[in-house]
Every structure is written in C-alpha cells, then in structure tokens.
Amino acid sequence: MLKNDLILKAARGEKTERVPVWLMRQAGRVLPEYRATRSRAKNFVEFVKNPELACEVTIQPVDILGVDAAIIFSDILVIPEAMGLPYQMIEAKGPWFEKTIKTKADVDALHIANAGDLDYVMQALKLTKQNLNNRVPLIGFAGAPWTIFAYMIEGSGSKTFSKAKQFLYTQPELSHLLLDKITQSTINYLKGQVASGADMIQLFDSWAGVLSPDHFYEFSLKYISKICDAIKPLVPVTVFAKDAHYAVNRISQINCNTIGLDWTINPAEARKAAGGKTLQGNADPCLLYADEKTIVAEASKMLDAFGKQSYIANLGHGLYPDLDKEKVKFFVEFIKSYKA
Ligand code: CP3
C-alpha cells in the first residue's frame, strides 16, 4: 500500500486533503545530485540504459525536493530506438538520429516494439518501485505518437518540425501507417511499464503546438486516444499536449483521467473546457527565477484559480537546468503548505 497516494486520488477525482505536486524534469540537471550520477555514465543513452543509475536519479527529487511522485528517469526517444532508429544526445544540442524515415520502405522496415525490447526500462521501474518502498507513486511515461513521429522524420529537434509536417501534407496515408506502428509499440511498452510497477502514465505530446487544430485531431489526438483506451483500464493516464490549449475540451472527451496544461492557458478557462477531468499544471517554469514573494503570489493565484480538488500542481513544462534548486524546493513546499 502506498503511504502517499494523493496524486492517484486527485487523478481519479477523489478528495485530497491537500494539493499534490510533482515537476516535469524533476529528475534532471537542476539537481547537482543528478549531474553527479550522470557523470558516472559514458553518455546519456548509456545512462538511460543503466537501471541502477536510473533508479538513483528517479528517487533523488523525492528525497531532495519532497515531491508527491517519482517519474521514472528515461526518455521518450527509447521508442524510436527500439523500433530501429538509434539516437544520440549531443551535449548542448539535443537528440540526433543518424537514420530517419523518408520512404514507405523505411516505415516497413521499422519493428513494432514490445516491452521485452525495452527491458532496461522495465528493470529500472522494478528496482525503483522496490527502493521507493511505497513512499510515493511511480509515474511511467511515453511520448505521444505525433511527437515521436516528428523526431523520426526530422532526425533532431527543430523549431518548426517542417519536415515532419511536410510528411503529413504530402504523404498522409504513409503518415498514418507510421503513426499506427508507433502507437502499437507505445501500447506494448506502456503495458510493460504498468506490469513493472508504474502507478500512473503520462503521455508527452511536446510538439502538439506546431500542428493546426485539424492536424492535431487527425494525426495526434486520434492516436493518443487509442493509447488511453488501452491503458486507462489499468492505471490513471495524463495527457500533456503542449501548446494545444484550444483542444482542452476535445482532450476531455477521450479516455484519460488528467489533462496536463502549459502556462499559456488560463486556469479558469481550462476548468470550463475540461468537462470535470482532473487538471495538472501550469506554472511558467520561469516563475522560479523570481523572488520568493513573487513565487508565493503567483502560485497562490494558480491554486485558487484551479480550485483545490481534481488538481495536481506542476509546471507548464519541464524545469530549466539553470534554475536554483532552493527556489524549486521553495515552490514545492509552498504548494504542500497550502490548505485545501
Ligand atoms: O524528470 C523527468 O521528467 C523524467 C525524465 C525525462 C527525461 N526526458 C530525461 C531527460 C522525461 C519525462 C523526458 C521526456 C522527454 N524527452 C520529452 C517530453 C517532455 C518535454 O520536455 O517536452 C522530450 C521532448 C524528450 C526529448 C529530449 N530529451 C530532448 C529534446 C532532450 C534535450 C534537451 C535537454 O533538456 O537537454 C532530452 C534530454 C534529456 N532527457 C535530459 C533529461 C534529464 C537532459 C539531458 C542531460 O542530462 O544531459
């Protein structure tokens, strides 16, 4: 039995005695402890593949920041790799793929991943679950199919993801074929994560915001919805589609528990659109550069606007590496002290 299951209760819409909080990228460079562990691995990809090191950095923010959940240290790019496209993480630049998807033959050559192909993630989850000792829930995750597709076509990060979008406009059928393969792989992978100890799942559609609304519904939300149908019967699911604020109502109609929000949407408007679903978010990560007085003022506004039930406090995107760990801790402590 979990000692602290506030996040799971909030996700299911059950009453919580206070607002729970965790932070995207809480296992990351903002913690000197993370940087120390990371330096023991040869590179990022090897780090992700080492269950002992992954377990260590997953638990660090629970101990150091006092957050109400752990999120397994891994990356969304393990799926393209398991399907046949290996990646590297280049210092100060980001992901890079030597092979990308250009033709139908490339799509046909991709393997549909199963949980066994990602055994290192399963081992990391099992080890973390054991070492967390039921203190807080363990969050598993995957990239949403569109975001994974975007990296597979583009081969790296991009401001516009115009190559990936070109693919949608010029080869819609092949796009659907690829999205379907990614979706099947992701469902297999997430079922494995749940079997290995993940108590809830978050889908990251980090590049939802580069799509037009019609393309978001056709090439992204449709596949997110399929994943939710497969996973929600097992554990609560959160959908975080960054910069798709116009779509909150449409997202509320799929089989998810929680909608993750970035900071560009007003909490009250999100509440109106969300049809009673739990909401998560949405402080601007840059708020944590401010002084404590400003953090208290802005975080209070956020908490009051969301209301204190069916709500999980978080940032609107991941922590930036140059934020001050003490400010991050202050934010977490302030949220935890706020009376429902
Ligand atoms: O604490 C956590 O949130 C758990 C771990 C986690 C990582 N990546 C570790 C990581 C999670 C949930 C992710 C998801 C992820 N990875 C996303 C979706 C969330 C988002 O940020 O929008 C995306 C788009 C990726 C792909 C990715 N991984 C990029 C573009 C980069 C480079 C940018 C950067 O921050 O350096 C990464 C690297 C990465 N993944 C780091 C971490 C802690 C930093 C790398 C390092 O340690 O050098």
Coordinates of C-alpha atoms and ligand atoms in Angstrom, one line a residue:
M1 CA 0.0 0.0 0.0
L2 CA 1.3 3.5 -0.9
K3 CA 1.9 5.8 2.0
N4 CA 1.2 8.9 -0.1
D5 CA -1.3 8.3 -2.9
L6 CA -2.5 11.9 -3.2
I7 CA -1.6 12.1 -6.9
L8 CA -3.6 9.0 -7.7
K9 CA -6.6 10.2 -5.7
A10 CA -6.5 13.5 -7.5
A11 CA -6.2 11.8 -10.9
R12 CA -9.3 9.7 -10.1
G13 CA -11.2 12.8 -8.9
E14 CA -11.3 11.7 -5.3
K15 CA -11.0 14.2 -2.5
T16 CA -7.5 15.0 -1.3
E17 CA -6.5 16.7 2.0
R18 CA -4.0 19.0 0.1
V19 CA -3.0 19.7 -3.4
P20 CA -0.3 17.2 -4.6
V21 CA 2.7 18.4 -6.6
W22 CA 5.4 17.0 -8.8
L23 CA 7.5 18.7 -11.5
M24 CA 8.3 17.7 -15.1
R25 CA 12.0 17.2 -15.5
Q26 CA 12.4 16.9 -11.7
A27 CA 15.0 14.2 -12.4
G28 CA 17.3 16.4 -14.3
R29 CA 20.2 18.9 -14.4
V30 CA 18.6 21.3 -11.9
L31 CA 19.9 18.9 -9.2
P32 CA 23.7 18.8 -8.6
E33 CA 23.0 15.2 -7.4
Y34 CA 21.6 14.3 -10.9
R35 CA 24.7 15.8 -12.5
A36 CA 27.0 13.7 -10.2
T37 CA 25.1 10.5 -11.1
R38 CA 25.1 11.3 -14.8
S39 CA 28.9 11.8 -14.8
R40 CA 29.2 8.1 -13.9
A41 CA 27.7 7.0 -17.2
K42 CA 29.6 7.2 -20.5
N43 CA 26.8 9.2 -22.2
F44 CA 23.1 10.0 -22.0
V45 CA 22.0 6.8 -23.9
E46 CA 24.1 4.6 -21.6
F47 CA 22.8 6.4 -18.6
V48 CA 19.2 5.7 -19.6
K49 CA 20.1 2.0 -20.2
N50 CA 21.6 1.6 -16.7
P51 CA 18.8 0.6 -14.2
E52 CA 20.8 1.3 -11.1
L53 CA 21.7 4.8 -12.2
A54 CA 18.2 5.5 -13.5
C55 CA 16.7 4.3 -10.2
E56 CA 19.1 6.6 -8.2
V57 CA 18.1 9.8 -10.1
T58 CA 14.4 8.9 -10.1
I59 CA 14.4 8.8 -6.3
Q60 CA 16.6 11.9 -5.8
P61 CA 13.8 14.5 -6.3
V62 CA 11.6 12.6 -3.8
D63 CA 14.3 12.9 -1.2
I64 CA 15.6 16.3 -2.0
L65 CA 12.5 18.2 -3.3
G66 CA 9.8 16.4 -1.4
V67 CA 7.6 15.9 -4.4
D68 CA 4.5 13.7 -4.2
A69 CA 5.5 11.3 -7.1
A70 CA 8.6 9.9 -8.7
I71 CA 8.8 9.8 -12.6
I72 CA 11.0 7.1 -14.0
F73 CA 14.2 8.5 -15.4
S74 CA 14.3 7.6 -19.1
D75 CA 13.5 9.4 -22.4
I76 CA 10.7 9.4 -24.9
L77 CA 13.3 8.5 -27.6
V78 CA 13.8 4.9 -26.4
I79 CA 10.8 4.1 -28.6
P80 CA 12.3 5.1 -31.9
E81 CA 15.4 3.3 -30.8
A82 CA 13.5 0.1 -30.0
M83 CA 11.8 0.3 -33.4
G84 CA 15.1 0.6 -35.3
L85 CA 16.3 4.2 -35.2
P86 CA 19.1 4.6 -32.6
Y87 CA 19.7 8.1 -31.2
Q88 CA 22.4 10.1 -29.6
M89 CA 22.1 13.0 -27.2
I90 CA 24.5 15.7 -28.3
E91 CA 25.7 18.0 -25.5
A92 CA 24.1 21.4 -25.7
K93 CA 22.3 20.5 -28.9
G94 CA 19.9 17.7 -28.1
P95 CA 18.8 14.5 -29.8
W96 CA 20.3 13.3 -33.1
F97 CA 19.3 10.3 -35.3
E98 CA 21.7 9.0 -37.9
K99 CA 18.8 7.3 -39.8
T100 CA 15.5 9.0 -40.4
I101 CA 12.2 8.0 -42.0
K102 CA 11.8 9.1 -45.7
T103 CA 10.0 6.3 -47.6
K104 CA 7.5 3.5 -47.3
A105 CA 10.4 1.1 -47.3
D106 CA 11.7 2.9 -44.2
V107 CA 8.4 2.6 -42.4
D108 CA 8.0 -1.1 -43.4
A109 CA 11.5 -1.8 -42.0
L110 CA 10.5 -0.5 -38.6
H111 CA 9.9 -3.1 -35.9
I112 CA 6.8 -3.0 -33.7
A113 CA 8.4 -2.8 -30.2
N114 CA 7.3 -4.9 -27.3
A115 CA 8.1 -4.5 -23.7
G116 CA 10.9 -7.0 -23.9
D117 CA 12.8 -4.8 -26.3
L118 CA 12.9 -2.2 -23.5
D119 CA 13.8 -4.5 -20.7
Y120 CA 16.2 -1.9 -19.3
V121 CA 13.3 0.4 -18.6
M122 CA 11.3 -2.5 -17.0
Q123 CA 14.3 -3.3 -14.8
A124 CA 14.7 0.4 -13.8
L125 CA 11.0 0.5 -12.9
K126 CA 11.1 -2.7 -10.8
L127 CA 14.2 -1.5 -9.0
T128 CA 12.8 2.0 -8.4
K129 CA 9.5 0.6 -7.2
Q130 CA 11.4 -1.6 -4.7
N131 CA 13.6 1.2 -3.5
L132 CA 10.8 3.8 -3.2
N133 CA 9.3 1.4 -0.6
N134 CA 5.8 2.7 -1.3
R135 CA 6.6 6.3 -0.2
V136 CA 5.0 7.9 -3.3
P137 CA 3.5 6.7 -6.7
L138 CA 5.9 6.0 -9.6
I139 CA 4.9 7.7 -12.9
G140 CA 5.7 5.9 -16.2
F141 CA 5.6 7.8 -19.5
A142 CA 6.0 7.8 -23.2
G143 CA 6.0 10.3 -26.0
A144 CA 2.7 10.7 -27.8
P145 CA 2.8 9.2 -31.4
W146 CA 3.0 12.6 -33.2
T147 CA 5.9 13.8 -31.1
I148 CA 7.8 10.5 -31.7
F149 CA 6.9 10.7 -35.4
A150 CA 8.3 14.2 -35.5
Y151 CA 11.7 13.1 -34.2
M152 CA 11.7 10.1 -36.5
I153 CA 11.2 12.2 -39.6
E154 CA 13.2 15.3 -38.6
G155 CA 16.1 13.4 -37.0
S156 CA 16.7 16.1 -34.4
G157 CA 15.0 18.9 -32.6
S158 CA 13.5 21.7 -34.7
K159 CA 11.7 25.0 -34.1
T160 CA 9.1 24.2 -36.8
F161 CA 9.3 20.5 -37.4
S162 CA 8.6 21.4 -41.0
K163 CA 10.0 18.2 -42.5
A164 CA 7.6 16.2 -40.3
K165 CA 4.7 18.5 -41.2
Q166 CA 5.6 18.2 -44.8
F167 CA 5.2 14.5 -44.5
L168 CA 1.7 14.9 -43.1
Y169 CA 0.7 17.1 -46.0
T170 CA 2.4 15.1 -48.8
Q171 CA 2.1 11.5 -47.6
P172 CA -0.9 11.4 -45.3
E173 CA -1.5 7.6 -45.8
L174 CA 2.1 6.7 -45.0
S175 CA 1.9 9.1 -42.1
H176 CA -1.0 7.1 -40.7
L177 CA 0.9 3.9 -41.2
L178 CA 3.8 5.1 -39.3
L179 CA 1.7 6.6 -36.5
D180 CA -0.1 3.3 -36.2
K181 CA 3.2 1.4 -35.8
I182 CA 4.4 3.9 -33.2
T183 CA 1.0 3.6 -31.4
Q184 CA 1.2 -0.2 -31.3
S185 CA 4.7 0.0 -29.9
T186 CA 3.8 2.5 -27.3
I187 CA 0.8 0.5 -26.1
N188 CA 3.1 -2.6 -25.7
Y189 CA 5.7 -0.5 -23.9
L190 CA 3.2 1.2 -21.5
K191 CA 1.5 -2.1 -20.6
G192 CA 5.0 -3.4 -19.8
Q193 CA 5.6 -0.3 -17.6
V194 CA 2.4 -0.9 -15.7
A195 CA 3.4 -4.6 -15.2
S196 CA 6.8 -3.5 -13.9
G197 CA 5.4 -1.1 -11.3
A198 CA 4.2 2.2 -12.9
D199 CA 1.3 3.5 -10.9
M200 CA 0.2 6.0 -13.5
I201 CA 1.2 7.1 -17.0
Q202 CA 1.8 10.4 -18.7
L203 CA 1.9 10.9 -22.4
F204 CA 4.0 13.8 -23.6
D205 CA 2.9 15.5 -26.8
S206 CA 5.7 18.1 -26.6
W207 CA 5.2 19.2 -30.3
A208 CA 1.4 19.3 -30.4
G209 CA 1.7 23.0 -30.7
V210 CA 3.3 23.0 -34.2
L211 CA 0.1 21.4 -35.7
S212 CA -3.0 23.1 -36.9
P213 CA -6.1 22.1 -34.9
D214 CA -7.3 19.8 -37.7
H215 CA -4.0 18.1 -38.0
F216 CA -3.8 17.8 -34.2
Y217 CA -7.1 15.9 -34.2
E218 CA -6.3 13.7 -37.2
F219 CA -2.6 12.9 -36.7
S220 CA -2.2 13.2 -32.9
L221 CA -5.3 13.1 -30.7
K222 CA -6.7 10.1 -32.6
Y223 CA -3.6 8.0 -31.6
I224 CA -3.4 9.4 -28.1
S225 CA -7.0 8.3 -27.7
K226 CA -6.1 4.7 -28.8
I227 CA -3.3 4.6 -26.2
C228 CA -5.7 5.9 -23.5
D229 CA -8.3 3.2 -24.4
A230 CA -5.6 0.5 -23.8
I231 CA -4.0 2.0 -20.6
K232 CA -6.8 3.7 -18.6
P233 CA -8.4 0.4 -17.6
L234 CA -5.0 -0.4 -15.9
V235 CA -3.8 2.9 -14.3
P236 CA -4.7 6.6 -14.5
V237 CA -3.5 8.4 -17.6
T238 CA -2.4 12.0 -18.1
V239 CA -2.3 13.7 -21.5
F240 CA 0.0 16.6 -21.8
A241 CA -0.3 18.2 -25.3
K242 CA 1.9 21.3 -25.1
D243 CA 0.5 24.4 -26.7
A244 CA -2.8 22.8 -27.7
H245 CA -4.8 24.9 -25.3
Y246 CA -7.7 25.2 -27.9
A247 CA -8.1 21.4 -27.6
V248 CA -8.7 21.0 -23.9
N249 CA -12.4 20.2 -24.5
R250 CA -11.6 17.7 -27.2
I251 CA -9.0 16.1 -25.0
S252 CA -11.5 15.9 -22.1
Q253 CA -13.7 13.7 -24.4
I254 CA -11.1 10.9 -24.7
N255 CA -10.4 8.1 -22.2
C256 CA -7.9 10.0 -20.0
N257 CA -8.0 11.0 -16.3
T258 CA -5.9 14.1 -16.3
I259 CA -5.2 16.9 -18.7
G260 CA -1.7 18.5 -18.4
L261 CA -1.6 22.2 -19.2
D262 CA 1.2 24.5 -20.2
W263 CA 1.3 28.1 -18.9
T264 CA -0.3 29.7 -22.0
I265 CA -3.8 28.8 -20.9
N266 CA -5.8 30.5 -18.1
P267 CA -6.7 28.0 -15.3
A268 CA -10.3 29.2 -15.2
E269 CA -10.8 28.8 -18.9
A270 CA -9.2 25.3 -18.7
R271 CA -11.6 24.3 -15.9
K272 CA -14.6 25.4 -18.1
A273 CA -13.4 23.4 -21.0
A274 CA -12.2 20.3 -19.2
G275 CA -15.6 18.7 -18.5
G276 CA -14.8 17.7 -14.9
K277 CA -11.5 16.0 -15.7
T278 CA -8.5 16.5 -13.3
L279 CA -6.1 19.2 -14.4
Q280 CA -2.4 19.4 -14.0
G281 CA 0.0 22.3 -14.4
N282 CA 0.6 25.0 -15.2
A283 CA 3.1 27.4 -13.7
D284 CA 5.6 29.1 -16.1
P285 CA 8.9 27.4 -15.3
C286 CA 10.5 31.0 -15.4
L287 CA 8.4 31.9 -12.4
L288 CA 11.1 30.0 -10.4
Y289 CA 13.7 32.6 -11.4
A290 CA 11.6 35.2 -9.4
D291 CA 12.0 36.0 -5.7
E292 CA 10.1 34.1 -3.0
K293 CA 7.4 36.8 -2.6
T294 CA 6.6 36.6 -6.3
I295 CA 6.6 32.8 -6.3
V296 CA 4.1 32.9 -3.4
A297 CA 1.8 35.4 -5.1
E298 CA 1.7 33.6 -8.5
A299 CA 1.5 30.1 -7.0
S300 CA -1.4 31.2 -4.8
K301 CA -3.2 32.7 -7.8
M302 CA -2.7 29.4 -9.7
L303 CA -4.0 27.3 -6.8
D304 CA -7.1 29.5 -6.2
A305 CA -7.9 29.5 -9.9
F306 CA -7.7 25.8 -10.4
G307 CA -9.5 25.1 -7.1
K308 CA -8.0 22.6 -4.7
Q309 CA -9.7 19.3 -5.8
S310 CA -9.2 17.3 -9.0
Y311 CA -5.9 19.2 -9.4
I312 CA -2.2 18.2 -9.5
A313 CA 0.2 21.1 -9.2
N314 CA 3.1 21.2 -11.7
L315 CA 4.9 23.5 -14.0
G316 CA 3.6 24.1 -17.6
H317 CA 6.7 22.3 -18.9
G318 CA 10.0 20.9 -17.6
L319 CA 12.4 22.6 -15.2
Y320 CA 15.2 24.5 -16.8
P321 CA 18.7 23.3 -15.9
D322 CA 19.8 26.8 -14.7
L323 CA 17.0 27.2 -12.1
D324 CA 18.1 27.4 -8.4
K325 CA 17.3 24.1 -6.7
E326 CA 16.4 26.1 -3.5
K327 CA 13.7 28.0 -5.4
V328 CA 12.4 24.8 -6.8
K329 CA 12.2 23.4 -3.3
F330 CA 10.5 26.5 -2.0
F331 CA 7.8 26.2 -4.7
V332 CA 7.1 22.6 -3.8
E333 CA 7.0 23.4 -0.1
F334 CA 4.7 26.3 -0.6
I335 CA 2.2 24.2 -2.6
K336 CA 2.3 21.5 0.1
S337 CA 1.6 24.0 2.8
Y338 CA -1.4 25.5 1.1
K339 CA -4.6 24.5 2.8
A340 CA -7.4 22.9 0.8
Ligands
CP3_1 O1 12.3 14.1 -14.6 C1 11.6 13.7 -15.6 O2 10.8 14.4 -16.2 C2 11.9 12.3 -16.1 C3 12.8 12.1 -17.2 C4 12.5 12.6 -18.6 C5 13.6 12.9 -19.4 N1 13.1 13.2 -20.7 C6 15.0 12.9 -19.1 C7 15.9 13.8 -19.8 C8 11.4 12.7 -19.3 C9 9.9 12.6 -18.9 C10 11.7 13.1 -20.6 C11 10.8 13.2 -21.7 C12 11.2 13.9 -23.0 N2 12.4 13.7 -23.7 C13 10.4 14.8 -23.7 C14 9.0 15.2 -23.4 C15 9.0 16.2 -22.4 C16 9.4 17.6 -22.8 O3 10.4 18.0 -22.3 O4 8.7 18.1 -23.7 C17 11.1 15.1 -24.9 C18 10.7 16.1 -26.0 C19 12.4 14.5 -24.8 C20 13.5 14.5 -25.8 C21 14.7 15.1 -25.2 N3 15.4 14.5 -24.2 C22 15.3 16.3 -25.6 C23 14.8 17.3 -26.6 C24 16.4 16.5 -24.8 C25 17.4 17.6 -24.9 C26 17.0 18.8 -24.2 C27 17.6 19.0 -22.9 O5 16.9 19.3 -21.9 O6 18.8 18.8 -22.8 C28 16.5 15.4 -23.9 C29 17.5 15.1 -22.9 C30 17.0 14.8 -21.5 N4 16.0 13.9 -21.2 C31 17.6 15.3 -20.3 C32 16.9 14.7 -19.2 C33 17.1 14.8 -17.8 C34 18.8 16.3 -20.2 C35 20.0 15.6 -20.7 C36 21.2 15.6 -19.8 O7 21.2 15.0 -18.7 O8 22.2 16.0 -20.4

